Amino acid sequence: MGSLSKQEQVECREKAEYANVNWDELGFALTKTDYMYVMNFTEEEQKFFNGTLTRFGNIEMCPSSGILNYGQGLFEGLKAYRKEDEGILLFRPQENALRMKIGADRMCMPSPTVDQFIDAVKKTVLANKRWVPPYGRGSLYVRPLLMGTGRNLGVKPSSDYTFLVYASPVGNYHKGDLNLMVEDNVRRAIPGGTGGIKAVTNYSPVYKPLTEAKAKGFSDLLFLDASTGSNIEEGSACNIFILKGNVISTPTTHGTILPGITRKSIMEIASDFGYQVEERAIPIKEVFDAEEIFCTGTAMVVKSVASITYQGKRIEYKLGVETLAQKLHATLTGIQTGLIEDKLGWTMLID
Ligand code: COI
């Protein structure tokens, strides 16, 4: 698919209505948008029903709700992208809907159907259309939440649930180089735990080591597996890949690693490029002789790792236009924004 000429881009942009945002200043922080979507599951109905768009704002819940007391909750993250002709594309929303169902099962929660999930995401994006950044200047990050909102004082699954979708325009997750520190003490996930789903409780337990690492100038942490402490697993909000020769490897997702949708997409794109893609246990010592390392995630997209520090030893990696990470990034975002033909049916046009 060819690009629009500069003149055509200007004409399309003039027709579109945009919120008053400095798009070039966007990072990964909340910009309040106009609407959010809310749908409830009640003990009486035993289903999610009457989903509706409401003005974005604070919500009320019982102080004894399951999410507040026992962390019975999940979230998802996906993005809407503006095309050059101002159309809006969602990227693989079915995958998020299915991942939420798997997570809900693990957390003993009911979940919206795939159709309800996608419908809610579409409605949220379209209601907040003016907040979808112009082509090439960011994306609208969509955050579906599933929470136990019934009254529950005892330790047991909630009686009632709320599915809520909000959105915020975002730019880069990390500005600047990605310098990782290997966390040798705190483990992010344990076998049999919830590391493989997007439980809300997976994230704040790493704030302490993450804050300490940031105070030392690192951008993020790289976690090791809890069983042996010798294999790499993932970052605090991203998956990891290493490149050596023609082989790209990423840790296997068997319960402690999030099965990222960007991870899965990058594996397919890399194999299409002719690389051998392996999912396996990756000993930390392999990062010392990797040619390139990169992280993937919905928020992160694809980003080269500039350095990894482990037990005081720092290794630096190749960055810039010649890296595989850059080529993968260009192809992925090309598909996400409609610039590159979507042969696999990953995108959904909603405008
Ligand atoms: C995402 O990439 O959507 C994530 O889940 C990362 C988020 C925790 C910021």
Short mmCIF file of C-alpha atoms and ligand atoms in Angstrom, two decimals:
data_model
loop_
_atom_site.label_atom_id
_atom_site.label_comp_id
_atom_site.label_asym_id
_atom_site.label_seq_id
_atom_site.Cartn_x
_atom_site.Cartn_y
_atom_site.Cartn_z
CA MET A 1 0.00 0.00 0.00
CA GLY A 2 1.51 3.36 -1.00
CA SER A 3 1.86 6.35 1.31
CA LEU A 4 -0.25 9.45 0.92
CA SER A 5 1.48 12.52 -0.51
CA LYS A 6 2.27 15.36 1.90
CA GLN A 7 -0.58 17.37 0.36
CA GLU A 8 -3.07 14.51 0.83
CA GLN A 9 -1.93 14.07 4.44
CA VAL A 10 -2.53 17.78 5.11
CA GLU A 11 -6.00 17.57 3.52
CA CYS A 12 -6.98 14.54 5.60
CA ARG A 13 -5.68 16.14 8.79
CA GLU A 14 -7.64 19.34 8.14
CA LYS A 15 -10.85 17.31 7.99
CA ALA A 16 -10.19 15.48 11.28
CA GLU A 17 -10.97 16.97 14.67
CA TYR A 18 -8.25 16.72 17.32
CA ALA A 19 -8.06 17.38 21.05
CA ASN A 20 -5.74 20.13 22.17
CA VAL A 21 -2.66 18.06 22.99
CA ASN A 22 1.02 18.64 22.42
CA TRP A 23 1.43 15.29 20.66
CA ASP A 24 5.21 15.56 20.50
CA GLU A 25 5.45 15.79 24.29
CA LEU A 26 3.48 12.60 25.00
CA GLY A 27 5.17 10.01 27.18
CA PHE A 28 3.46 7.15 28.96
CA ALA A 29 1.24 9.02 31.41
CA LEU A 30 -2.49 9.54 31.77
CA THR A 31 -4.08 12.27 29.70
CA LYS A 32 -7.73 12.30 30.70
CA THR A 33 -10.01 11.69 27.73
CA ASP A 34 -13.75 12.22 27.32
CA TYR A 35 -15.40 8.84 27.88
CA MET A 36 -14.95 5.46 29.49
CA TYR A 37 -17.01 2.30 29.14
CA VAL A 38 -18.50 0.46 32.12
CA MET A 39 -20.29 -2.89 32.24
CA ASN A 40 -21.32 -4.82 35.33
CA PHE A 41 -21.77 -8.45 36.31
CA THR A 42 -24.13 -9.01 39.20
CA GLU A 43 -24.80 -11.96 41.43
CA GLU A 44 -28.46 -11.90 40.36
CA GLU A 45 -27.88 -11.73 36.58
CA GLN A 46 -24.76 -13.94 36.46
CA LYS A 47 -23.61 -12.18 33.28
CA PHE A 48 -22.10 -8.92 32.05
CA PHE A 49 -24.90 -6.69 30.78
CA ASN A 50 -25.93 -3.13 29.96
CA GLY A 51 -22.48 -1.88 29.06
CA THR A 52 -22.48 1.85 28.54
CA LEU A 53 -20.25 4.80 27.79
CA THR A 54 -20.05 7.41 30.54
CA ARG A 55 -17.99 10.55 30.99
CA PHE A 56 -14.44 9.69 32.10
CA GLY A 57 -14.17 10.19 35.85
CA ASN A 58 -13.81 8.67 39.28
CA ILE A 59 -15.76 5.56 40.19
CA GLU A 60 -17.39 4.54 43.44
CA MET A 61 -17.10 1.15 45.07
CA CYS A 62 -17.72 -0.50 48.40
CA PRO A 63 -14.69 -0.27 50.73
CA SER A 64 -14.91 -4.05 51.11
CA SER A 65 -14.78 -4.76 47.36
CA GLY A 66 -12.64 -7.67 46.18
CA ILE A 67 -10.31 -5.51 44.11
CA LEU A 68 -9.51 -3.13 47.00
CA ASN A 69 -9.10 -5.75 49.68
CA TYR A 70 -7.69 -8.80 47.96
CA GLY A 71 -6.50 -7.54 44.58
CA GLN A 72 -9.00 -9.60 42.59
CA GLY A 73 -8.40 -7.84 39.30
CA LEU A 74 -6.88 -8.00 35.86
CA PHE A 75 -5.99 -5.46 33.23
CA GLU A 76 -5.26 -5.46 29.53
CA GLY A 77 -3.45 -3.01 27.28
CA LEU A 78 -3.90 -2.45 23.56
CA LYS A 79 -3.50 0.42 21.17
CA ALA A 80 -5.49 2.29 18.52
CA TYR A 81 -3.45 3.87 15.74
CA ARG A 82 -4.30 6.66 13.32
CA LYS A 83 -3.69 5.82 9.67
CA GLU A 84 -2.38 8.35 7.17
CA ASP A 85 -5.92 8.77 5.80
CA GLU A 86 -7.19 9.40 9.39
CA GLY A 87 -8.87 5.98 9.69
CA ILE A 88 -8.34 4.20 13.03
CA LEU A 89 -6.92 0.71 13.48
CA LEU A 90 -6.96 -1.57 16.51
CA PHE A 91 -4.19 -4.15 16.75
CA ARG A 92 -5.21 -7.75 17.51
CA PRO A 93 -7.98 -6.94 20.03
CA GLN A 94 -9.21 -10.56 20.00
CA GLU A 95 -5.89 -11.59 21.52
CA ASN A 96 -6.42 -9.24 24.46
CA ALA A 97 -9.99 -10.47 24.90
CA LEU A 98 -8.82 -14.10 24.98
CA ARG A 99 -5.96 -13.31 27.35
CA MET A 100 -8.40 -11.62 29.70
CA LYS A 101 -10.58 -14.75 29.67
CA ILE A 102 -7.60 -16.94 30.59
CA GLY A 103 -6.57 -14.54 33.35
CA ALA A 104 -10.15 -14.32 34.64
CA ASP A 105 -10.32 -18.09 34.92
CA ARG A 106 -7.10 -18.14 37.00
CA MET A 107 -8.42 -15.33 39.24
CA CYS A 108 -11.83 -16.97 39.68
CA MET A 109 -13.63 -14.14 37.90
CA PRO A 110 -16.24 -14.15 35.13
CA SER A 111 -15.09 -12.32 32.02
CA PRO A 112 -16.85 -10.48 29.22
CA THR A 113 -17.21 -12.45 25.99
CA VAL A 114 -14.75 -11.73 23.18
CA ASP A 115 -17.51 -9.80 21.37
CA GLN A 116 -18.39 -7.77 24.46
CA PHE A 117 -14.70 -6.98 25.00
CA ILE A 118 -14.12 -5.85 21.40
CA ASP A 119 -17.36 -3.88 21.29
CA ALA A 120 -16.38 -2.03 24.49
CA VAL A 121 -12.91 -1.25 23.14
CA LYS A 122 -14.31 0.00 19.82
CA LYS A 123 -16.90 2.20 21.54
CA THR A 124 -14.28 3.64 23.89
CA VAL A 125 -11.92 4.48 21.05
CA LEU A 126 -14.58 5.98 18.81
CA ALA A 127 -16.00 8.08 21.67
CA ASN A 128 -12.48 9.38 22.31
CA LYS A 129 -11.53 9.68 18.66
CA ARG A 130 -10.17 13.21 18.96
CA TRP A 131 -7.57 11.86 21.42
CA VAL A 132 -6.12 9.33 18.94
CA PRO A 133 -2.82 11.02 18.03
CA PRO A 134 -2.16 12.05 14.42
CA TYR A 135 -0.48 9.44 12.22
CA GLY A 136 3.06 8.70 13.36
CA ARG A 137 2.87 10.80 16.54
CA GLY A 138 1.75 8.27 19.14
CA SER A 139 -1.24 6.05 19.78
CA LEU A 140 -4.31 5.79 21.97
CA TYR A 141 -3.52 3.29 24.73
CA VAL A 142 -6.67 1.43 25.74
CA ARG A 143 -6.78 -0.03 29.24
CA PRO A 144 -9.55 -2.59 29.95
CA LEU A 145 -9.92 -3.45 33.66
CA LEU A 146 -11.76 -6.37 35.22
CA MET A 147 -12.38 -5.99 38.95
CA GLY A 148 -14.14 -7.75 41.78
CA THR A 149 -16.48 -5.03 43.00
CA GLY A 150 -18.91 -6.97 45.20
CA ARG A 151 -18.80 -6.66 48.97
CA ASN A 152 -16.49 -9.22 50.35
CA LEU A 153 -14.96 -9.24 53.71
CA GLY A 154 -14.12 -12.92 53.70
CA VAL A 155 -11.37 -14.35 51.49
CA LYS A 156 -13.39 -15.63 48.56
CA PRO A 157 -14.29 -14.61 45.01
CA SER A 158 -16.36 -11.48 44.70
CA SER A 159 -20.11 -11.67 44.04
CA ASP A 160 -20.12 -8.74 41.57
CA TYR A 161 -17.67 -7.51 38.95
CA THR A 162 -17.01 -4.41 36.88
CA PHE A 163 -15.45 -4.32 33.44
CA LEU A 164 -14.23 -0.82 32.66
CA VAL A 165 -12.35 0.49 29.64
CA TYR A 166 -10.56 3.83 29.56
CA ALA A 167 -8.01 5.27 27.19
CA SER A 168 -5.20 7.78 27.04
CA PRO A 169 -3.02 9.08 24.22
CA VAL A 170 0.58 7.95 24.72
CA GLY A 171 4.02 8.28 23.20
CA ASN A 172 7.17 6.35 24.13
CA TYR A 173 7.15 4.22 27.28
CA HIS A 174 10.82 4.90 27.92
CA LYS A 175 12.36 8.06 26.56
CA GLY A 176 16.09 7.67 25.96
CA ASP A 177 18.25 4.57 26.10
CA LEU A 178 17.09 1.41 27.82
CA ASN A 179 19.67 0.47 30.46
CA LEU A 180 18.60 -2.66 32.35
CA MET A 181 19.80 -3.91 35.68
CA VAL A 182 19.43 -7.62 36.42
CA GLU A 183 17.47 -8.01 39.67
CA ASP A 184 19.29 -10.67 41.61
CA ASN A 185 17.15 -10.68 44.73
CA VAL A 186 13.44 -9.93 44.17
CA ARG A 187 11.62 -12.38 41.89
CA ARG A 188 8.73 -11.14 39.78
CA ALA A 189 6.86 -14.45 39.49
CA ILE A 190 6.88 -17.94 40.92
CA PRO A 191 5.87 -21.24 39.32
CA GLY A 192 2.16 -21.78 40.00
CA GLY A 193 1.68 -18.07 40.63
CA THR A 194 0.12 -15.42 38.39
CA GLY A 195 3.14 -14.16 36.41
CA GLY A 196 1.63 -15.51 33.19
CA ILE A 197 -1.55 -13.42 33.39
CA LYS A 198 -2.13 -9.70 33.71
CA ALA A 199 -3.14 -9.76 37.36
CA VAL A 200 -3.04 -6.25 38.83
CA THR A 201 -1.05 -7.69 41.73
CA ASN A 202 1.92 -8.60 39.52
CA TYR A 203 3.14 -5.05 39.19
CA SER A 204 3.45 -3.12 42.46
CA PRO A 205 5.58 -5.79 44.21
CA VAL A 206 8.45 -4.77 41.92
CA TYR A 207 8.17 -1.04 42.69
CA LYS A 208 10.73 -1.23 45.48
CA PRO A 209 13.61 -2.74 43.49
CA LEU A 210 12.56 -0.73 40.44
CA THR A 211 12.64 2.55 42.34
CA GLU A 212 16.06 1.66 43.74
CA ALA A 213 17.37 0.77 40.28
CA LYS A 214 16.01 4.03 38.83
CA ALA A 215 17.72 5.97 41.62
CA LYS A 216 20.97 4.42 40.40
CA GLY A 217 20.27 5.60 36.84
CA PHE A 218 18.84 2.38 35.32
CA SER A 219 15.68 2.50 33.20
CA ASP A 220 14.21 -0.87 34.15
CA LEU A 221 14.89 -4.25 35.71
CA LEU A 222 15.42 -7.63 34.13
CA PHE A 223 14.04 -10.41 36.34
CA LEU A 224 15.43 -13.91 36.78
CA ASP A 225 13.43 -17.10 37.26
CA ALA A 226 12.45 -17.92 40.82
CA SER A 227 13.41 -21.62 40.67
CA THR A 228 17.09 -21.31 39.77
CA GLY A 229 17.85 -17.57 39.71
CA SER A 230 19.91 -18.19 36.60
CA ASN A 231 17.58 -17.74 33.63
CA ILE A 232 16.27 -14.41 32.35
CA GLU A 233 12.49 -13.95 32.39
CA GLU A 234 11.17 -10.46 31.59
CA GLY A 235 11.27 -6.76 32.47
CA SER A 236 8.81 -5.05 34.80
CA ALA A 237 6.47 -4.36 31.84
CA CYS A 238 7.96 -6.07 28.79
CA ASN A 239 9.23 -9.33 27.29
CA ILE A 240 12.84 -9.79 26.21
CA PHE A 241 14.59 -11.21 23.12
CA ILE A 242 18.24 -11.91 22.38
CA LEU A 243 19.87 -12.11 18.96
CA LYS A 244 22.90 -14.23 18.12
CA GLY A 245 23.71 -14.98 14.49
CA ASN A 246 20.52 -15.98 12.73
CA VAL A 247 18.79 -17.06 15.93
CA ILE A 248 16.40 -14.95 17.99
CA SER A 249 15.54 -16.39 21.40
CA THR A 250 13.00 -15.46 24.02
CA PRO A 251 12.14 -17.18 27.31
CA THR A 252 9.37 -19.77 27.13
CA THR A 253 6.06 -18.68 28.63
CA HIS A 254 5.07 -21.48 30.97
CA GLY A 255 3.32 -19.64 33.73
CA THR A 256 5.83 -17.11 35.02
CA ILE A 257 6.19 -14.98 31.89
CA LEU A 258 3.48 -12.88 30.31
CA PRO A 259 2.48 -14.17 26.85
CA GLY A 260 2.80 -10.75 25.23
CA ILE A 261 0.84 -10.03 22.06
CA THR A 262 3.72 -7.91 20.76
CA ARG A 263 6.06 -10.79 21.69
CA LYS A 264 3.95 -13.19 19.63
CA SER A 265 3.71 -10.76 16.69
CA ILE A 266 7.47 -10.11 16.69
CA MET A 267 8.17 -13.85 16.68
CA GLU A 268 6.04 -14.17 13.55
CA ILE A 269 7.60 -11.15 11.83
CA ALA A 270 11.13 -12.32 12.67
CA SER A 271 10.49 -15.80 11.26
CA ASP A 272 9.08 -14.16 8.16
CA PHE A 273 12.37 -12.20 7.90
CA GLY A 274 14.15 -15.59 7.82
CA TYR A 275 15.39 -15.77 11.42
CA GLN A 276 15.23 -18.94 13.45
CA VAL A 277 13.00 -18.08 16.41
CA GLU A 278 13.42 -20.09 19.60
CA GLU A 279 11.42 -20.12 22.83
CA ARG A 280 13.59 -21.68 25.52
CA ALA A 281 15.22 -21.16 28.90
CA ILE A 282 17.90 -18.48 28.46
CA PRO A 283 20.73 -18.56 31.01
CA ILE A 284 21.80 -15.11 32.15
CA LYS A 285 25.32 -15.84 30.89
CA GLU A 286 23.99 -15.74 27.30
CA VAL A 287 23.37 -12.02 27.53
CA PHE A 288 27.15 -11.56 27.70
CA ASP A 289 27.67 -12.69 24.14
CA ALA A 290 24.39 -11.65 22.52
CA GLU A 291 24.73 -9.42 19.47
CA GLU A 292 21.59 -7.52 20.23
CA ILE A 293 18.94 -7.52 22.93
CA PHE A 294 15.53 -5.93 22.68
CA CYS A 295 12.32 -5.66 24.67
CA THR A 296 8.76 -5.88 23.41
CA GLY A 297 5.37 -4.94 24.82
CA THR A 298 2.23 -3.05 23.93
CA ALA A 299 3.45 -0.01 25.83
CA MET A 300 7.12 -0.52 24.89
CA VAL A 301 6.51 -1.64 21.25
CA VAL A 302 10.03 -2.87 20.28
CA LYS A 303 13.04 -1.21 21.86
CA SER A 304 16.74 -2.01 21.72
CA VAL A 305 18.47 -2.56 25.04
CA ALA A 306 21.48 -0.25 25.34
CA SER A 307 23.08 -2.07 28.27
CA ILE A 308 22.59 -4.79 30.85
CA THR A 309 24.28 -4.73 34.24
CA TYR A 310 24.57 -7.96 36.19
CA GLN A 311 26.42 -8.28 39.49
CA GLY A 312 28.30 -5.06 38.73
CA LYS A 313 29.34 -6.06 35.20
CA ARG A 314 27.94 -3.89 32.40
CA ILE A 315 27.56 -5.06 28.79
CA GLU A 316 26.65 -2.64 26.01
CA TYR A 317 24.79 -3.48 22.81
CA LYS A 318 24.45 -2.11 19.32
CA LEU A 319 21.77 0.57 18.88
CA GLY A 320 20.40 2.53 15.94
CA VAL A 321 19.15 2.11 12.42
CA GLU A 322 21.18 -0.96 11.59
CA THR A 323 19.70 -3.05 14.39
CA LEU A 324 17.22 -5.85 13.89
CA ALA A 325 15.09 -4.24 16.62
CA GLN A 326 14.67 -1.15 14.43
CA LYS A 327 13.66 -3.24 11.43
CA LEU A 328 11.17 -5.20 13.51
CA HIS A 329 9.84 -1.95 14.97
CA ALA A 330 9.38 -0.43 11.51
CA THR A 331 7.53 -3.49 10.23
CA LEU A 332 5.31 -3.87 13.29
CA THR A 333 4.34 -0.19 13.45
CA GLY A 334 3.95 -0.17 9.66
CA ILE A 335 1.31 -2.89 10.00
CA GLN A 336 -0.27 -1.24 13.05
CA THR A 337 -0.69 2.09 11.23
CA GLY A 338 -1.80 0.62 7.91
CA LEU A 339 1.36 1.61 6.04
CA ILE A 340 2.36 -2.00 5.40
CA GLU A 341 -0.14 -4.48 4.04
CA ASP A 342 -1.66 -6.54 6.87
CA LYS A 343 -1.43 -10.00 5.32
CA LEU A 344 -2.28 -11.79 8.58
CA GLY A 345 -5.47 -9.93 9.46
CA TRP A 346 -4.01 -8.46 12.65
CA THR A 347 -5.62 -5.04 12.39
CA MET A 348 -9.24 -4.03 12.74
CA LEU A 349 -10.46 -0.85 11.04
CA ILE A 350 -12.98 0.84 13.28
CA ASP A 351 -13.61 4.12 11.55
C1 COI B 1 1.51 -3.16 28.25
O1 COI B 1 2.48 -3.14 27.49
O2 COI B 1 0.33 -2.98 27.89
C2 COI B 1 1.73 -3.40 29.64
O3 COI B 1 1.03 -4.17 30.22
C3 COI B 1 2.72 -2.61 30.29
C4 COI B 1 2.07 -1.77 31.32
C5 COI B 1 2.21 -2.42 32.64
C6 COI B 1 2.59 -0.39 31.29
#
